[in-house]
mmCIF file of C-alpha atoms in Angstrom:
data_model
loop_
_atom_site.group_PDB
_atom_site.id
_atom_site.type_symbol
_atom_site.label_atom_id
_atom_site.label_comp_id
_atom_site.label_asym_id
_atom_site.label_seq_id
_atom_site.Cartn_x
_atom_site.Cartn_y
_atom_site.Cartn_z
ATOM 1 C CA MET A 28 10.929 -32.691 302.481
ATOM 2 C CA PRO A 29 8.330 -35.667 302.395
ATOM 3 C CA LEU A 30 6.046 -35.465 299.287
ATOM 4 C CA THR A 31 2.709 -34.118 299.627
ATOM 5 C CA MET A 32 0.904 -35.410 296.746
ATOM 6 C CA ASN A 33 -2.245 -33.109 295.147
ATOM 7 C CA ARG A 34 -5.122 -35.682 295.232
ATOM 8 C CA ASP A 35 -7.475 -33.353 293.463
ATOM 9 C CA VAL A 36 -6.087 -32.244 290.148
ATOM 10 C CA PHE A 37 -6.966 -29.909 287.288
ATOM 11 C CA ILE A 38 -5.487 -29.914 283.899
ATOM 12 C CA THR A 39 -4.920 -26.584 281.952
ATOM 13 C CA ALA A 40 -5.076 -27.066 277.986
ATOM 14 C CA ALA A 41 -2.579 -24.466 276.738
ATOM 15 C CA ILE A 42 -4.137 -24.572 273.021
ATOM 16 C CA THR A 43 -2.038 -22.841 270.675
ATOM 17 C CA GLY A 44 0.442 -20.248 271.952
ATOM 18 C CA SER A 45 2.487 -17.825 270.412
ATOM 19 C CA GLY A 46 5.535 -19.433 269.258
ATOM 20 C CA SER A 47 6.423 -20.286 265.836
ATOM 21 C CA THR A 48 4.633 -23.854 265.698
ATOM 22 C CA GLN A 49 1.899 -23.227 263.342
ATOM 23 C CA ASP A 50 3.794 -24.922 260.249
ATOM 24 C CA ARG A 51 5.168 -27.246 262.154
ATOM 25 C CA SER A 52 2.328 -29.494 262.623
ATOM 26 C CA PRO A 53 -1.356 -29.545 260.906
ATOM 27 C CA HIS A 54 -2.641 -29.793 264.475
ATOM 28 C CA VAL A 55 -1.650 -26.379 265.898
ATOM 29 C CA PRO A 56 -4.987 -24.203 265.306
ATOM 30 C CA ARG A 57 -5.178 -20.690 263.813
ATOM 31 C CA SER A 58 -8.309 -19.212 263.195
ATOM 32 C CA PRO A 59 -10.712 -18.316 266.059
ATOM 33 C CA GLU A 60 -13.018 -21.562 265.143
ATOM 34 C CA GLN A 61 -10.315 -23.914 264.827
ATOM 35 C CA ILE A 62 -8.803 -22.813 268.580
ATOM 36 C CA ALA A 63 -12.367 -22.995 269.842
ATOM 37 C CA ASN A 64 -13.226 -26.149 268.484
ATOM 38 C CA SER A 65 -9.746 -27.752 269.915
ATOM 39 C CA ALA A 66 -10.428 -26.055 272.930
ATOM 40 C CA ILE A 67 -13.487 -27.702 273.345
ATOM 41 C CA ASP A 68 -12.147 -30.994 272.149
ATOM 42 C CA ALA A 69 -9.753 -30.443 274.975
ATOM 43 C CA ALA A 70 -12.380 -29.776 277.804
ATOM 44 C CA LYS A 71 -13.924 -32.819 276.593
ATOM 45 C CA ALA A 72 -11.156 -34.794 277.274
ATOM 46 C CA GLY A 73 -10.815 -33.800 280.862
ATOM 47 C CA ALA A 74 -9.306 -30.165 280.770
ATOM 48 C CA ALA A 75 -10.994 -27.973 283.540
ATOM 49 C CA VAL A 76 -9.180 -24.862 281.968
ATOM 50 C CA VAL A 77 -8.344 -23.877 278.248
ATOM 51 C CA HIS A 78 -5.582 -21.432 278.274
ATOM 52 C CA CYS A 79 -5.810 -19.527 274.809
ATOM 53 C CA HIS A 80 -3.792 -17.190 272.540
ATOM 54 C CA VAL A 81 -5.350 -15.788 268.912
ATOM 55 C CA ARG A 82 -3.215 -15.982 265.759
ATOM 56 C CA ASP A 83 -3.767 -14.469 262.574
ATOM 57 C CA PRO A 84 -6.115 -16.505 260.538
ATOM 58 C CA GLU A 85 -4.423 -16.918 256.996
ATOM 59 C CA SER A 86 -0.372 -16.917 258.403
ATOM 60 C CA GLY A 87 -0.700 -18.259 261.711
ATOM 61 C CA VAL A 88 1.498 -15.575 263.259
ATOM 62 C CA PRO A 89 0.150 -14.250 266.918
ATOM 63 C CA SER A 90 -2.311 -11.422 266.873
ATOM 64 C CA ARG A 91 -3.789 -9.183 269.576
ATOM 65 C CA ARG A 92 -6.777 -8.225 267.451
ATOM 66 C CA LEU A 93 -9.666 -7.938 269.925
ATOM 67 C CA ASP A 94 -12.260 -9.377 267.460
ATOM 68 C CA LEU A 95 -10.442 -12.378 267.086
ATOM 69 C CA TYR A 96 -10.690 -12.803 270.974
ATOM 70 C CA ARG A 97 -14.166 -11.935 271.117
ATOM 71 C CA GLU A 98 -15.106 -14.398 268.199
ATOM 72 C CA LEU A 99 -12.936 -16.995 269.900
ATOM 73 C CA THR A 100 -14.693 -16.497 273.535
ATOM 74 C CA ASP A 101 -18.172 -16.606 272.326
ATOM 75 C CA ARG A 102 -17.518 -19.731 270.628
ATOM 76 C CA ILE A 103 -16.107 -21.445 273.639
ATOM 77 C CA ARG A 104 -19.161 -20.224 275.757
ATOM 78 C CA ALA A 105 -21.401 -21.225 273.295
ATOM 79 C CA ALA A 106 -19.934 -24.739 273.548
ATOM 80 C CA ASP A 107 -22.099 -27.654 274.971
ATOM 81 C CA VAL A 108 -19.207 -28.318 277.567
ATOM 82 C CA ASP A 109 -18.225 -26.191 280.242
ATOM 83 C CA VAL A 110 -14.772 -25.123 280.787
ATOM 84 C CA VAL A 111 -12.746 -22.154 282.556
ATOM 85 C CA LEU A 112 -11.510 -19.525 280.293
ATOM 86 C CA ASN A 113 -7.757 -18.360 280.950
ATOM 87 C CA LEU A 114 -6.627 -15.714 277.895
ATOM 88 C CA THR A 115 -3.105 -14.581 277.733
ATOM 89 C CA ALA A 116 -1.882 -11.208 278.707
ATOM 90 C CA GLY A 117 1.866 -11.877 277.612
ATOM 91 C CA MET A 118 1.704 -10.066 274.004
ATOM 92 C CA GLY A 119 2.526 -6.377 273.585
ATOM 93 C CA GLY A 120 5.934 -6.844 275.745
ATOM 94 C CA ASP A 121 8.467 -7.915 272.937
ATOM 95 C CA ILE A 122 11.844 -6.380 271.942
ATOM 96 C CA VAL A 123 13.741 -7.837 269.255
ATOM 97 C CA PHE A 124 17.230 -5.889 269.410
ATOM 98 C CA GLY A 125 19.206 -4.833 266.220
ATOM 99 C CA GLY A 126 22.297 -6.675 267.010
ATOM 100 C CA VAL A 127 25.282 -6.795 269.132
ATOM 101 C CA GLU A 128 26.962 -3.797 267.707
ATOM 102 C CA ALA A 129 23.724 -1.788 266.854
ATOM 103 C CA PRO A 130 20.680 -2.848 269.117
ATOM 104 C CA LEU A 131 18.650 0.466 268.092
ATOM 105 C CA PRO A 132 16.628 0.759 266.522
ATOM 106 C CA THR A 133 14.631 -2.361 267.164
ATOM 107 C CA VAL A 134 13.672 -4.351 264.679
ATOM 108 C CA ALA A 135 11.017 -6.967 263.011
ATOM 109 C CA GLY A 136 9.288 -8.773 265.561
ATOM 110 C CA THR A 137 9.216 -5.875 268.365
ATOM 111 C CA ASP A 138 5.565 -5.472 269.538
ATOM 112 C CA MET A 139 5.573 -2.631 272.824
ATOM 113 C CA VAL A 140 2.530 -1.128 273.904
ATOM 114 C CA GLY A 141 1.008 0.282 276.954
ATOM 115 C CA ALA A 142 -0.649 -1.892 279.954
ATOM 116 C CA THR A 143 -4.107 -0.950 279.085
ATOM 117 C CA GLU A 144 -3.815 -2.224 275.374
ATOM 118 C CA ARG A 145 -2.020 -5.036 276.547
ATOM 119 C CA VAL A 146 -5.027 -5.917 278.763
ATOM 120 C CA ALA A 147 -7.788 -4.415 275.975
ATOM 121 C CA HIS A 148 -9.114 -8.003 275.348
ATOM 122 C CA VAL A 149 -9.534 -9.153 278.887
ATOM 123 C CA ALA A 150 -11.255 -6.009 279.599
ATOM 124 C CA GLU A 151 -13.389 -6.883 276.359
ATOM 125 C CA CYS A 152 -13.885 -10.498 276.498
ATOM 126 C CA LEU A 153 -13.721 -10.879 280.437
ATOM 127 C CA PRO A 154 -12.330 -14.431 280.917
ATOM 128 C CA GLU A 155 -12.281 -15.893 284.264
ATOM 129 C CA ILE A 156 -8.750 -15.824 284.312
ATOM 130 C CA CYS A 157 -5.868 -14.126 282.409
ATOM 131 C CA THR A 158 -1.929 -14.489 282.524
ATOM 132 C CA LEU A 159 0.539 -12.270 284.180
ATOM 133 C CA ASP A 160 3.993 -13.031 283.329
ATOM 134 C CA CYS A 161 6.102 -11.951 286.283
ATOM 135 C CA GLY A 162 9.546 -10.920 285.134
ATOM 136 C CA THR A 163 11.685 -9.977 282.375
ATOM 137 C CA MET A 164 14.069 -12.121 280.761
ATOM 138 C CA ASN A 165 15.745 -13.480 277.447
ATOM 139 C CA PHE A 166 13.535 -15.715 275.705
ATOM 140 C CA ALA A 167 14.713 -18.307 273.484
ATOM 141 C CA GLU A 168 16.175 -16.356 270.247
ATOM 142 C CA ALA A 169 19.384 -14.340 270.751
ATOM 143 C CA ASP A 170 18.230 -10.882 270.715
ATOM 144 C CA TYR A 171 14.425 -11.165 271.826
ATOM 145 C CA VAL A 172 13.509 -10.000 275.253
ATOM 146 C CA MET A 173 10.290 -10.806 277.134
ATOM 147 C CA THR A 174 9.717 -7.582 279.028
ATOM 148 C CA ASN A 175 7.702 -6.923 282.162
ATOM 149 C CA THR A 176 8.658 -4.260 283.743
ATOM 150 C CA PRO A 177 7.958 -3.798 287.735
ATOM 151 C CA GLY A 178 5.666 -0.663 286.997
ATOM 152 C CA MET A 179 4.063 -2.201 284.223
ATOM 153 C CA LEU A 180 3.139 -5.652 285.923
ATOM 154 C CA ARG A 181 2.031 -3.236 288.757
ATOM 155 C CA ALA A 182 -0.659 -1.388 286.610
ATOM 156 C CA MET A 183 -1.459 -4.854 284.618
ATOM 157 C CA GLY A 184 -2.252 -6.415 287.699
ATOM 158 C CA GLN A 185 -4.360 -3.801 289.379
ATOM 159 C CA MET A 186 -6.487 -3.758 285.963
ATOM 160 C CA MET A 187 -6.775 -7.579 286.112
ATOM 161 C CA THR A 188 -7.674 -7.541 289.795
ATOM 162 C CA ASP A 189 -10.414 -4.061 289.117
ATOM 163 C CA LEU A 190 -11.670 -6.608 286.231
ATOM 164 C CA GLY A 191 -12.525 -9.374 288.419
ATOM 165 C CA VAL A 192 -10.258 -11.691 286.603
ATOM 166 C CA LYS A 193 -7.755 -13.708 288.307
ATOM 167 C CA PRO A 194 -4.413 -13.171 287.410
ATOM 168 C CA GLU A 195 -2.625 -16.682 286.443
ATOM 169 C CA ILE A 196 1.340 -15.635 287.346
ATOM 170 C CA GLU A 197 3.513 -17.115 284.784
ATOM 171 C CA ALA A 198 6.681 -17.671 286.506
ATOM 172 C CA PHE A 199 9.665 -18.523 284.438
ATOM 173 C CA ASP A 200 12.278 -18.209 287.238
ATOM 174 C CA THR A 201 12.553 -17.827 290.951
ATOM 175 C CA GLY A 202 12.708 -13.906 290.858
ATOM 176 C CA HIS A 203 9.002 -13.711 289.024
ATOM 177 C CA LEU A 204 8.012 -15.699 291.922
ATOM 178 C CA TRP A 205 9.573 -13.070 294.287
ATOM 179 C CA PHE A 206 8.248 -10.098 292.567
ATOM 180 C CA ALA A 207 4.598 -11.719 292.598
ATOM 181 C CA LYS A 208 4.890 -12.002 296.217
ATOM 182 C CA GLN A 209 5.658 -8.573 296.335
ATOM 183 C CA LEU A 210 2.295 -7.716 294.108
ATOM 184 C CA VAL A 211 0.195 -9.496 297.012
ATOM 185 C CA ALA A 212 2.108 -7.701 299.645
ATOM 186 C CA GLU A 213 1.012 -4.268 298.152
ATOM 187 C CA GLY A 214 -2.659 -5.715 297.493
ATOM 188 C CA ILE A 215 -2.355 -5.552 293.772
ATOM 189 C CA LEU A 216 -2.808 -9.322 293.895
ATOM 190 C CA GLU A 217 -5.109 -11.327 295.933
ATOM 191 C CA PRO A 218 -3.462 -13.233 299.002
ATOM 192 C CA ASN A 219 -5.116 -16.608 297.259
ATOM 193 C CA ALA A 220 -2.964 -16.349 294.357
ATOM 194 C CA LEU A 221 -2.854 -18.622 291.145
ATOM 195 C CA VAL A 222 0.918 -19.609 289.858
ATOM 196 C CA GLN A 223 2.275 -21.251 286.599
ATOM 197 C CA LEU A 224 5.611 -22.586 287.309
ATOM 198 C CA CYS A 225 7.191 -22.615 283.603
ATOM 199 C CA MET A 226 9.931 -25.048 283.259
ATOM 200 C CA GLY A 227 12.678 -25.292 280.436
ATOM 201 C CA VAL A 228 11.906 -22.380 279.019
ATOM 202 C CA PRO A 229 15.218 -20.835 277.715
ATOM 203 C CA TRP A 230 16.631 -18.898 279.160
ATOM 204 C CA GLY A 231 14.653 -19.467 282.572
ATOM 205 C CA ALA A 232 14.322 -21.836 284.944
ATOM 206 C CA PRO A 233 15.614 -25.141 283.739
ATOM 207 C CA ASP A 234 13.435 -28.157 283.598
ATOM 208 C CA ASP A 235 15.617 -30.286 285.843
ATOM 209 C CA LEU A 236 13.974 -31.752 289.187
ATOM 210 C CA ASN A 237 16.505 -29.637 291.700
ATOM 211 C CA THR A 238 15.529 -26.290 290.028
ATOM 212 C CA PHE A 239 11.850 -27.083 289.842
ATOM 213 C CA MET A 240 11.212 -28.203 293.567
ATOM 214 C CA ALA A 241 13.305 -24.439 294.289
ATOM 215 C CA MET A 242 10.624 -23.287 292.405
ATOM 216 C CA VAL A 243 8.143 -25.005 294.103
ATOM 217 C CA ASN A 244 9.674 -24.195 297.932
ATOM 218 C CA ASN A 245 8.975 -20.590 296.673
ATOM 219 C CA VAL A 246 5.332 -20.793 296.413
ATOM 220 C CA PRO A 247 3.488 -19.829 299.474
ATOM 221 C CA PRO A 248 1.206 -22.409 301.127
ATOM 222 C CA GLU A 249 -1.859 -20.246 300.469
ATOM 223 C CA TRP A 250 -1.263 -20.100 296.651
ATOM 224 C CA THR A 251 -2.474 -22.820 294.019
ATOM 225 C CA PHE A 252 0.151 -23.825 291.745
ATOM 226 C CA SER A 253 0.360 -25.329 288.492
ATOM 227 C CA ALA A 254 3.045 -26.454 286.008
ATOM 228 C CA PHE A 255 4.502 -27.661 282.842
ATOM 229 C CA GLY A 256 7.618 -29.007 281.039
ATOM 230 C CA LEU A 257 8.402 -28.322 277.132
ATOM 231 C CA GLY A 258 8.776 -31.177 274.476
ATOM 232 C CA ARG A 259 9.613 -34.398 275.958
ATOM 233 C CA SER A 260 9.342 -33.124 279.492
ATOM 234 C CA GLN A 261 5.626 -32.555 279.048
ATOM 235 C CA MET A 262 4.086 -35.764 280.513
ATOM 236 C CA PRO A 263 6.928 -36.200 283.162
ATOM 237 C CA PHE A 264 5.699 -32.650 284.385
ATOM 238 C CA VAL A 265 2.638 -33.913 284.855
ATOM 239 C CA ALA A 266 3.785 -36.294 287.437
ATOM 240 C CA ALA A 267 6.256 -34.012 288.770
ATOM 241 C CA SER A 268 3.869 -31.107 289.504
ATOM 242 C CA VAL A 269 0.817 -33.690 291.233
ATOM 243 C CA LEU A 270 3.867 -35.426 293.196
ATOM 244 C CA ALA A 271 4.978 -32.072 294.679
ATOM 245 C CA GLY A 272 1.172 -30.883 295.539
ATOM 246 C CA GLY A 273 0.595 -29.161 292.111
ATOM 247 C CA ASN A 274 -1.879 -29.277 288.964
ATOM 248 C CA VAL A 275 -0.860 -29.716 285.496
ATOM 249 C CA ARG A 276 -0.500 -28.104 282.216
ATOM 250 C CA VAL A 277 -0.454 -29.676 278.832
ATOM 251 C CA GLY A 278 -1.025 -28.852 275.292
ATOM 252 C CA LEU A 279 0.320 -27.611 271.752
ATOM 253 C CA GLU A 280 1.671 -24.674 273.034
ATOM 254 C CA ASP A 281 4.465 -26.329 274.848
ATOM 255 C CA ASN A 282 4.499 -29.804 272.983
ATOM 256 C CA LEU A 283 3.627 -30.622 269.817
ATOM 257 C CA MET A 284 4.378 -34.759 270.210
ATOM 258 C CA LEU A 285 2.244 -37.451 271.554
ATOM 259 C CA ASP A 286 5.083 -40.216 271.131
ATOM 260 C CA LYS A 287 8.348 -39.942 268.942
ATOM 261 C CA GLY A 288 7.364 -39.628 265.206
ATOM 262 C CA VAL A 289 3.651 -38.935 266.372
ATOM 263 C CA LEU A 290 1.887 -35.300 266.232
ATOM 264 C CA ALA A 291 -0.445 -35.091 268.667
ATOM 265 C CA THR A 292 -3.958 -32.950 268.981
ATOM 266 C CA ASN A 293 -4.594 -31.167 272.341
ATOM 267 C CA ALA A 294 -7.377 -33.277 273.233
ATOM 268 C CA GLN A 295 -4.832 -36.492 273.098
ATOM 269 C CA LEU A 296 -2.169 -34.893 275.409
ATOM 270 C CA VAL A 297 -5.212 -34.049 277.714
ATOM 271 C CA GLU A 298 -6.288 -37.585 277.606
ATOM 272 C CA ARG A 299 -2.614 -38.578 278.018
ATOM 273 C CA ALA A 300 -2.113 -36.359 281.343
ATOM 274 C CA HIS A 301 -5.210 -37.439 282.551
ATOM 275 C CA GLY A 302 -4.147 -41.304 282.573
ATOM 276 C CA ILE A 303 -1.140 -40.499 284.352
ATOM 277 C CA ILE A 304 -3.027 -38.427 286.876
ATOM 278 C CA GLU A 305 -5.372 -41.330 287.788
ATOM 279 C CA ASN A 306 -2.641 -43.661 287.548
ATOM 280 C CA LEU A 307 -0.630 -41.830 290.267
ATOM 281 C CA GLY A 308 -3.949 -42.272 292.598
ATOM 282 C CA ALA A 309 -5.572 -38.516 291.797
ATOM 283 C CA ARG A 310 -8.310 -37.517 290.917
ATOM 284 C CA VAL A 311 -9.182 -35.189 288.061
ATOM 285 C CA ILE A 312 -11.457 -32.311 288.907
ATOM 286 C CA GLY A 313 -13.653 -30.240 286.664
ATOM 287 C CA PRO A 314 -14.474 -26.958 285.952
ATOM 288 C CA ALA A 315 -17.011 -26.363 289.010
ATOM 289 C CA GLU A 316 -14.642 -27.383 291.587
ATOM 290 C CA VAL A 317 -11.969 -25.313 290.041
ATOM 291 C CA ARG A 318 -13.807 -22.222 290.363
ATOM 292 C CA GLU A 319 -14.809 -23.179 293.866
ATOM 293 C CA LYS A 320 -11.030 -23.800 294.619
ATOM 294 C CA LEU A 321 -9.993 -20.368 292.889
ATOM 295 C CA GLY A 322 -12.946 -18.213 293.760
ATOM 296 C CA LEU A 323 -13.981 -17.864 290.468
ATOM 297 C CA VAL A 324 -17.160 -16.408 288.906
ATOM 298 C CA LYS A 325 -18.003 -17.506 285.077
ATOM 299 C CA ARG A 326 -19.378 -14.072 283.151
ATOM 300 C CA ALA A 327 -20.265 -13.338 279.893
ATOM 301 C CA PRO A 328 -19.349 -9.473 278.876
ATOM 302 C CA VAL A 329 -22.319 -7.568 277.507
#
């Protein structure tokens, strides 16, 4: 198939994530103030969208606390730079089994809550976008399962749509795209869906180009897609996604390094991606154009 390059590209900066990276780099932000400042710097560097989790300010471990999300979003909204706010809704679906001979009861690290609680911070903060991980999968660690059942996804997706918050479908394999298309067919998600292709996350879709193009070819033409690769694949996937017709995601959630032996900041990763995009002959678009493209409305909660 011929290349259909995207000429108008938006950058998403994934600021901190929920992985165990907090002690591997001093640049991984922990407190709401640190996460907000890093997001603002990324926006000034050219990110039109900032994708945010929150962490416990002391330990750096992932958190679902509403007060942390509210402080984070208030700080970003009060900044002197415009940016589209994208909050995770992936927390609350974690199962860590006890082992191969005694899987139950589950052990420390398990965090399973209902649909309403999983989107409580979305209802509280009203971002323009929030994520919807469209499938269950073995996720990196041996006995950890990222759990998103069809019933849970239908409930969460409908809540997001009813709130007027656009779901960003996170697809870690082709089956996740299959189910996302089912959610659109059922009217739970809008037809002009937004999807993030997540490449190289064990044990989802590997980050080779054949698999990537299989993912791209399963995205309906009326959808908007973005993509990322982990670690050293992050910048190659900036180029690959643009060439395949998509947008890009970079940031410390997915990669800590700017170069070999050089720890990155979020702003530096955005600047590197910005240069790659422009060198390919494409244009980096800002938050106003992203809102027009995706049908977003910037709101502030009461």
